[in-house]
Coordinates of C-alpha atoms in Angstrom, one line a residue:
M1 CA 59.9 28.7 -50.9
S2 CA 59.5 25.0 -50.2
Q3 CA 56.5 23.6 -48.8
S4 CA 55.3 23.2 -45.5
P5 CA 53.6 20.9 -43.7
A6 CA 49.7 21.5 -43.3
V7 CA 48.5 22.2 -40.4
A8 CA 46.3 19.7 -38.5
A9 CA 43.2 19.3 -39.5
G10 CA 40.4 20.6 -37.1
T11 CA 42.7 23.2 -36.0
K12 CA 40.7 26.2 -35.3
I13 CA 41.3 29.9 -34.0
G14 CA 40.7 29.5 -30.7
H15 CA 40.2 33.2 -28.8
V16 CA 41.2 36.9 -29.4
H17 CA 42.2 39.1 -26.8
L18 CA 41.5 42.8 -27.3
K19 CA 43.3 45.6 -25.6
V20 CA 40.7 48.9 -24.9
A21 CA 40.8 51.6 -23.5
D22 CA 37.7 51.7 -21.2
L23 CA 36.3 48.0 -19.7
D24 CA 33.1 48.7 -19.3
R25 CA 32.5 50.3 -22.3
A26 CA 33.7 47.3 -24.2
L27 CA 31.6 44.9 -22.3
G28 CA 28.9 47.5 -22.8
F29 CA 29.0 46.7 -26.4
Y30 CA 30.2 42.8 -26.4
C31 CA 27.9 41.9 -23.4
G32 CA 25.1 44.7 -23.9
V33 CA 24.8 45.0 -27.6
L34 CA 26.0 41.5 -29.3
G35 CA 24.8 39.1 -26.1
F36 CA 27.8 37.7 -24.7
E37 CA 28.3 36.3 -21.0
L38 CA 30.7 37.7 -19.0
M39 CA 32.5 34.6 -17.6
Q40 CA 35.1 36.3 -15.3
K41 CA 36.0 40.2 -14.8
M42 CA 39.5 40.6 -13.1
G43 CA 38.9 44.0 -11.4
S44 CA 39.0 46.5 -13.8
G45 CA 41.4 45.3 -15.6
A46 CA 40.5 42.7 -17.8
A47 CA 37.3 40.7 -18.3
F48 CA 36.6 37.3 -20.6
I49 CA 33.6 36.8 -22.6
S50 CA 32.0 33.9 -24.5
A51 CA 29.2 32.3 -26.4
G52 CA 27.2 29.3 -24.9
G53 CA 29.5 28.7 -21.4
Y54 CA 32.9 28.3 -22.9
H55 CA 35.8 29.6 -20.8
H56 CA 36.0 32.5 -23.3
H57 CA 36.0 34.0 -26.8
I58 CA 36.9 37.0 -26.6
G59 CA 39.7 38.6 -24.0
L60 CA 39.4 42.1 -23.2
N61 CA 41.8 43.8 -21.4
T62 CA 43.3 47.7 -20.7
W63 CA 46.9 46.5 -19.2
E64 CA 48.4 48.4 -21.6
S65 CA 45.8 50.6 -23.1
K66 CA 43.6 52.0 -20.4
G67 CA 42.6 55.3 -21.8
G68 CA 44.2 55.1 -24.6
S69 CA 42.6 56.1 -28.7
P70 CA 42.7 53.7 -31.4
P71 CA 46.3 52.7 -33.8
P72 CA 45.9 56.1 -36.5
P73 CA 45.3 54.8 -40.0
G74 CA 47.9 53.4 -42.0
T75 CA 49.3 51.3 -39.4
T76 CA 49.4 47.4 -38.7
G77 CA 47.4 45.4 -36.7
L78 CA 43.9 43.7 -35.9
Y79 CA 41.9 43.9 -39.2
H80 CA 38.6 42.8 -37.9
T81 CA 37.9 40.0 -35.5
A82 CA 35.2 37.6 -37.1
I83 CA 32.2 37.1 -35.0
L84 CA 30.6 33.2 -36.9
Y85 CA 26.9 32.8 -36.1
P86 CA 25.6 29.4 -36.6
T87 CA 22.9 30.3 -38.7
R88 CA 21.6 33.2 -40.9
A89 CA 18.2 34.0 -38.4
A90 CA 21.1 34.0 -35.2
L91 CA 23.3 36.7 -37.9
A92 CA 20.1 38.6 -38.6
D93 CA 19.5 38.8 -34.8
A94 CA 22.9 40.1 -34.2
L95 CA 21.9 43.0 -37.1
H96 CA 18.8 43.8 -34.9
R97 CA 20.9 44.2 -31.9
V98 CA 23.3 46.5 -33.6
L99 CA 20.7 48.5 -35.4
T100 CA 18.7 48.9 -32.3
A101 CA 22.2 50.1 -30.3
G102 CA 22.3 53.0 -33.0
I103 CA 25.5 51.3 -34.3
A104 CA 26.5 52.0 -37.5
L105 CA 27.6 49.4 -40.5
D106 CA 31.1 50.0 -42.4
G107 CA 29.5 47.5 -45.0
A108 CA 27.5 44.3 -45.6
S109 CA 28.5 41.7 -48.0
D110 CA 27.9 38.7 -49.6
H111 CA 30.7 36.7 -50.6
G112 CA 29.6 33.6 -52.1
V113 CA 30.3 31.5 -49.0
S114 CA 29.0 33.6 -46.2
E115 CA 27.1 36.5 -45.8
A116 CA 29.0 39.4 -43.6
L117 CA 28.5 42.6 -41.7
Y118 CA 31.0 45.1 -40.7
L119 CA 31.4 47.3 -37.8
R120 CA 33.5 48.8 -35.4
D121 CA 33.5 48.4 -31.5
P122 CA 33.7 51.4 -29.2
D123 CA 37.4 51.2 -29.2
Q124 CA 37.3 51.3 -33.3
N125 CA 38.4 47.5 -33.9
G126 CA 37.4 46.1 -36.6
V127 CA 34.6 43.6 -36.2
E128 CA 32.9 41.7 -38.4
L129 CA 29.7 39.3 -37.7
Y130 CA 28.5 36.3 -40.4
W131 CA 27.3 33.7 -41.1
D132 CA 28.7 30.7 -43.5
K133 CA 26.2 29.5 -46.3
P134 CA 26.0 25.6 -46.8
R135 CA 29.1 24.1 -48.7
E136 CA 27.3 23.2 -51.4
Q137 CA 26.0 26.6 -51.9
W138 CA 29.5 27.9 -52.3
P139 CA 30.6 29.0 -56.0
F140 CA 33.3 27.2 -57.3
G141 CA 35.0 28.3 -60.8
A142 CA 35.4 25.8 -63.9
D143 CA 39.1 24.2 -62.7
G144 CA 37.1 23.4 -59.2
K145 CA 38.8 26.4 -56.9
L146 CA 36.9 28.6 -54.8
A147 CA 35.8 31.3 -56.2
M148 CA 34.4 33.7 -53.2
F149 CA 33.0 37.4 -54.1
T150 CA 32.0 40.2 -52.8
K151 CA 28.8 41.9 -53.9
R152 CA 26.4 44.0 -51.4
L153 CA 24.2 42.7 -49.4
D154 CA 20.7 43.5 -48.6
V155 CA 20.2 44.0 -44.9
E156 CA 16.5 44.8 -45.0
R157 CA 16.2 41.1 -46.4
L158 CA 18.7 39.8 -44.0
L159 CA 16.1 41.7 -41.4
T160 CA 13.0 39.4 -42.5
A161 CA 15.4 36.2 -41.5
R162 CA 15.2 36.9 -37.9
E163 CA 13.4 34.4 -35.1
A164 CA 11.0 35.8 -33.7

């Protein structure tokens, strides 16, 4: 396999657009629990939500999925949507919101480069909530290559980082 040219520096994933069964239920989770802002709603079929007033970070629609069920295990598709928080305190606040809403975590991990919480939205889409540690804290091997790992994250300790 030949080496392709690298993608341009500064390229980012722009947004995710999710098929959901019930738009209002999805908005209850993403806006009501996680705190995203509703930017535009198109009838009962689609909505666009953001953090900080961007046109949208997440699109939600029922165009092909209204009343539908999640794909069964063992099928291909989206593993999870990852939502990057700017600070550990902001991630702790998100954890508090999730727990207060009675939503169970599927897991919580320290990956060396980040701390991450894993859960499911009301349509059973995987959601990762995380923050990146400062680059100078990232683990590197003796060869200079990134050496990420997965260790259990102490969620009670994370909660203590929450801003009042």
